[in-house]
Tab-separated table of C-alpha atoms and ligand atoms in Angstrom:
chain	number	residue	atom	x	y	z
A	2	MET	CA	19.795	-10.327	-3.680
A	3	SER	CA	16.099	-9.646	-3.401
A	4	ASP	CA	13.673	-10.460	-6.203
A	5	THR	CA	12.130	-6.991	-5.989
A	6	PRO	CA	12.202	-5.540	-9.484
A	7	THR	CA	14.554	-2.584	-9.643
A	8	PHE	CA	14.934	-0.496	-12.732
A	9	PHE	CA	18.159	1.243	-13.505
A	10	SER	CA	17.677	4.501	-15.363
A	11	CYS	CA	19.852	5.799	-18.136
A	12	SER	CA	19.850	8.525	-20.763
A	13	GLU	CA	22.214	9.887	-23.380
A	14	GLU	CA	22.842	12.897	-21.130
A	15	LYS	CA	23.453	10.743	-18.057
A	16	PRO	CA	24.581	7.282	-19.149
A	17	LEU	CA	24.408	4.410	-16.662
A	18	ARG	CA	28.032	3.422	-15.950
A	19	VAL	CA	28.510	-0.309	-15.416
A	20	LEU	CA	31.765	-2.043	-14.421
A	21	PHE	CA	32.138	-5.842	-14.593
A	22	VAL	CA	34.771	-7.288	-12.269
A	23	CYS	CA	36.459	-10.694	-11.970
A	24	LEU	CA	39.853	-11.874	-10.750
A	25	GLY	CA	42.155	-11.621	-13.779
A	26	ASN	CA	40.048	-9.556	-16.240
A	27	ILE	CA	40.935	-11.977	-19.026
A	28	CYS	CA	38.032	-14.478	-18.876
A	29	ARG	CA	34.725	-13.709	-17.137
A	30	SER	CA	34.467	-9.922	-16.845
A	31	PRO	CA	35.589	-9.107	-20.409
A	32	ALA	CA	33.118	-11.739	-21.643
A	33	ALA	CA	30.364	-10.235	-19.463
A	34	GLU	CA	31.077	-6.806	-20.933
A	35	ILE	CA	30.994	-8.102	-24.529
A	36	LEU	CA	27.736	-10.006	-23.972
A	37	PHE	CA	26.145	-7.106	-22.074
A	38	ASN	CA	27.036	-4.709	-24.906
A	39	ALA	CA	25.498	-7.078	-27.452
A	40	ALA	CA	22.292	-7.215	-25.388
A	41	LEU	CA	22.280	-3.416	-24.993
A	42	LYS	CA	22.606	-3.020	-28.751
A	43	LYS	CA	19.692	-5.384	-29.326
A	44	ALA	CA	17.620	-3.256	-26.922
A	45	GLY	CA	18.721	0.028	-28.575
A	46	LEU	CA	20.361	1.173	-25.310
A	47	GLU	CA	23.995	1.273	-26.394
A	48	ALA	CA	24.220	5.094	-26.382
A	49	LYS	CA	22.777	5.300	-22.866
A	50	VAL	CA	25.034	2.875	-21.029
A	51	TYR	CA	28.820	3.073	-20.594
A	52	THR	CA	30.648	-0.145	-19.781
A	53	ASP	CA	34.072	-1.356	-18.737
A	54	SER	CA	35.619	-4.379	-17.027
A	55	CYS	CA	38.571	-4.981	-14.722
A	56	GLY	CA	40.171	-7.531	-12.412
A	57	MET	CA	40.956	-7.545	-8.710
A	58	GLY	CA	44.433	-8.967	-9.457
A	59	GLY	CA	47.129	-7.281	-11.513
A	60	TRP	CA	48.829	-10.333	-13.099
A	61	HIS	CA	47.324	-9.855	-16.566
A	62	VAL	CA	47.235	-6.051	-16.832
A	63	GLY	CA	47.590	-4.933	-20.460
A	64	GLN	CA	46.738	-8.370	-21.881
A	65	LYS	CA	44.004	-9.389	-24.325
A	66	PRO	CA	41.349	-11.799	-23.028
A	67	ASP	CA	42.411	-15.444	-22.700
A	68	ARG	CA	42.425	-17.063	-26.169
A	69	ARG	CA	40.147	-19.855	-24.886
A	70	MET	CA	37.546	-17.233	-23.891
A	71	LEU	CA	37.891	-15.464	-27.250
A	72	ALA	CA	37.360	-18.832	-28.997
A	73	ALA	CA	34.266	-19.592	-26.878
A	74	LEU	CA	32.847	-16.129	-27.600
A	75	GLU	CA	33.489	-16.653	-31.310
A	76	ARG	CA	31.696	-20.021	-31.210
A	77	HIS	CA	28.674	-18.144	-29.851
A	78	GLY	CA	28.860	-15.365	-32.458
A	79	TYR	CA	30.597	-12.594	-30.472
A	80	GLU	CA	33.863	-10.799	-31.020
A	81	TRP	CA	36.385	-8.990	-28.854
A	82	GLY	CA	36.059	-5.209	-28.930
A	83	GLY	CA	39.692	-4.397	-28.030
A	84	HIS	CA	39.582	-4.350	-24.215
A	85	LEU	CA	42.907	-4.923	-22.446
A	86	ALA	CA	43.041	-6.104	-18.839
A	87	ARG	CA	43.265	-3.539	-16.068
A	88	GLN	CA	43.097	-3.728	-12.299
A	89	PHE	CA	40.264	-2.450	-10.089
A	90	SER	CA	41.041	0.776	-8.287
A	91	ARG	CA	39.217	2.791	-5.617
A	92	ILE	CA	38.623	5.465	-8.287
A	93	ASP	CA	36.148	3.025	-9.857
A	94	PHE	CA	33.723	3.679	-6.976
A	95	SER	CA	33.282	7.236	-8.253
A	96	GLU	CA	33.555	6.454	-11.968
A	97	PHE	CA	30.774	3.821	-12.000
A	98	ASP	CA	27.147	3.573	-10.879
A	99	LEU	CA	27.064	-0.227	-10.755
A	100	ILE	CA	29.959	-2.572	-9.970
A	101	ILE	CA	29.244	-6.198	-10.885
A	102	PRO	CA	31.491	-8.878	-9.333
A	103	GLN	CA	31.430	-12.249	-11.055
A	104	ASP	CA	31.939	-14.338	-7.915
A	105	ASP	CA	31.708	-14.111	-4.129
A	106	SER	CA	35.421	-13.652	-3.679
A	107	ASN	CA	35.463	-10.668	-6.087
A	108	LYS	CA	32.472	-9.250	-4.204
A	109	GLU	CA	34.160	-9.543	-0.802
A	110	ASP	CA	37.370	-8.010	-2.171
A	111	ILE	CA	35.499	-5.015	-3.640
A	112	LEU	CA	33.420	-4.515	-0.486
A	113	SER	CA	36.581	-4.566	1.615
A	114	LEU	CA	37.746	-1.487	-0.333
A	115	ALA	CA	34.423	0.394	-0.075
A	116	LEU	CA	34.463	3.272	2.405
A	117	THR	CA	30.824	4.375	2.415
A	118	GLU	CA	27.381	2.787	2.306
A	119	GLU	CA	26.883	4.509	-1.054
A	120	GLU	CA	29.950	2.729	-2.463
A	121	LYS	CA	28.815	-0.616	-1.017
A	122	ALA	CA	25.352	-0.159	-2.546
A	123	LYS	CA	26.874	0.009	-6.036
A	124	VAL	CA	28.081	-3.595	-5.761
A	125	ILE	CA	25.592	-6.073	-7.241
A	126	PRO	CA	26.673	-9.667	-7.947
A	127	MET	CA	26.226	-11.011	-11.467
A	128	SER	CA	24.270	-13.922	-9.966
A	129	ARG	CA	21.345	-11.576	-9.348
A	130	TRP	CA	20.402	-12.102	-13.004
A	131	PHE	CA	21.049	-15.855	-13.293
A	132	PRO	CA	18.159	-17.935	-14.638
A	133	LYS	CA	16.302	-19.627	-11.756
A	134	THR	CA	17.345	-23.008	-13.182
A	135	ALA	CA	21.070	-22.193	-13.377
A	136	PRO	CA	23.127	-24.713	-11.371
A	137	PHE	CA	25.454	-21.950	-10.145
A	138	ARG	CA	25.402	-19.253	-7.495
A	139	GLU	CA	28.382	-17.383	-8.919
A	140	VAL	CA	30.101	-17.272	-12.312
A	141	PRO	CA	32.482	-20.254	-12.189
A	142	ASP	CA	36.131	-19.459	-12.829
A	143	PRO	CA	36.975	-21.260	-16.111
A	144	TYR	CA	40.693	-20.432	-16.037
A	145	TRP	CA	41.830	-23.881	-14.914
A	146	ASP	CA	39.160	-25.715	-16.979
A	147	GLY	CA	38.864	-27.108	-20.488
A	148	ALA	CA	37.031	-25.470	-23.396
A	149	ARG	CA	33.621	-26.651	-22.153
A	150	GLY	CA	34.013	-24.504	-19.016
A	151	PHE	CA	34.378	-21.426	-21.199
A	152	ASP	CA	31.247	-22.295	-23.207
A	153	THR	CA	29.337	-22.756	-19.939
A	154	VAL	CA	30.436	-19.305	-18.760
A	155	VAL	CA	29.444	-17.691	-22.079
A	156	GLU	CA	25.999	-19.326	-21.940
A	157	LEU	CA	25.444	-18.336	-18.309
A	158	LEU	CA	26.573	-14.756	-18.964
A	159	GLU	CA	24.512	-14.518	-22.144
A	160	ALA	CA	21.363	-15.313	-20.154
A	161	ALA	CA	22.305	-13.118	-17.187
A	162	THR	CA	23.296	-10.046	-19.197
A	163	ALA	CA	20.072	-10.256	-21.238
A	164	GLU	CA	18.114	-10.295	-17.976
A	165	PHE	CA	20.160	-7.380	-16.606
A	166	VAL	CA	19.374	-5.303	-19.722
A	167	ARG	CA	15.666	-5.926	-19.132
A	168	GLU	CA	16.061	-3.927	-15.880
A	169	ILE	CA	17.517	-0.888	-17.643
A	170	ARG	CA	15.184	1.858	-18.850
B	498	4NP	P1	39.047	-14.382	-14.719
B	498	4NP	O1	39.891	-15.755	-14.740
B	498	4NP	O2	39.062	-13.892	-13.302
B	498	4NP	O3	37.694	-14.816	-15.170
B	498	4NP	O4	39.756	-13.453	-15.683
B	498	4NP	C1	41.173	-15.869	-14.217
B	498	4NP	C2	42.247	-15.382	-14.909
B	498	4NP	C3	43.522	-15.543	-14.399
B	498	4NP	C4	43.707	-16.163	-13.176
B	498	4NP	C5	42.612	-16.635	-12.478
B	498	4NP	C6	41.340	-16.488	-12.988
B	498	4NP	N1	45.022	-16.345	-12.668
B	498	4NP	O5	45.170	-17.009	-11.633
B	498	4NP	O6	45.993	-15.850	-13.274
């Protein structure tokens, strides 16, 4: 993505609707939503932004986030807000203003379902907000990793979501 500063506008009357997407909706995207909401609250924007998360796959629909992700979030001072996994659907293109894939594969899968340029333009990868020094170009999938992988994802998403909130007015 370009480095051109873009500001996303929001108001109580017309909240900005943001959807975080990963593969299973039990690790990265629910964490991104929790961390983003914490950053919104800090910025006093929580009433002006509506959030949700979902997965491209349907294997975990109806499940709580992975317990290893919940433990990593707890170690960093965050708690689960009750989200249960759901699968991305084409309806999400009309229900959300911004659709945020966590990795390149999620991005390609979402774009393959987009039918218009307007729908495609809603898709902005999470990596847009990574710190310049981050050794990643997408949010790594921690599912097959040990606990440290989950902490890494929380720390990366904590920095990225804080930066994202700085672009919301
Ligand atoms: P997520 O992680 O996309 O960050 O929720 C995964 C969860 C489940 C699977 C893969 C990744 N899975 O293969 O079931």
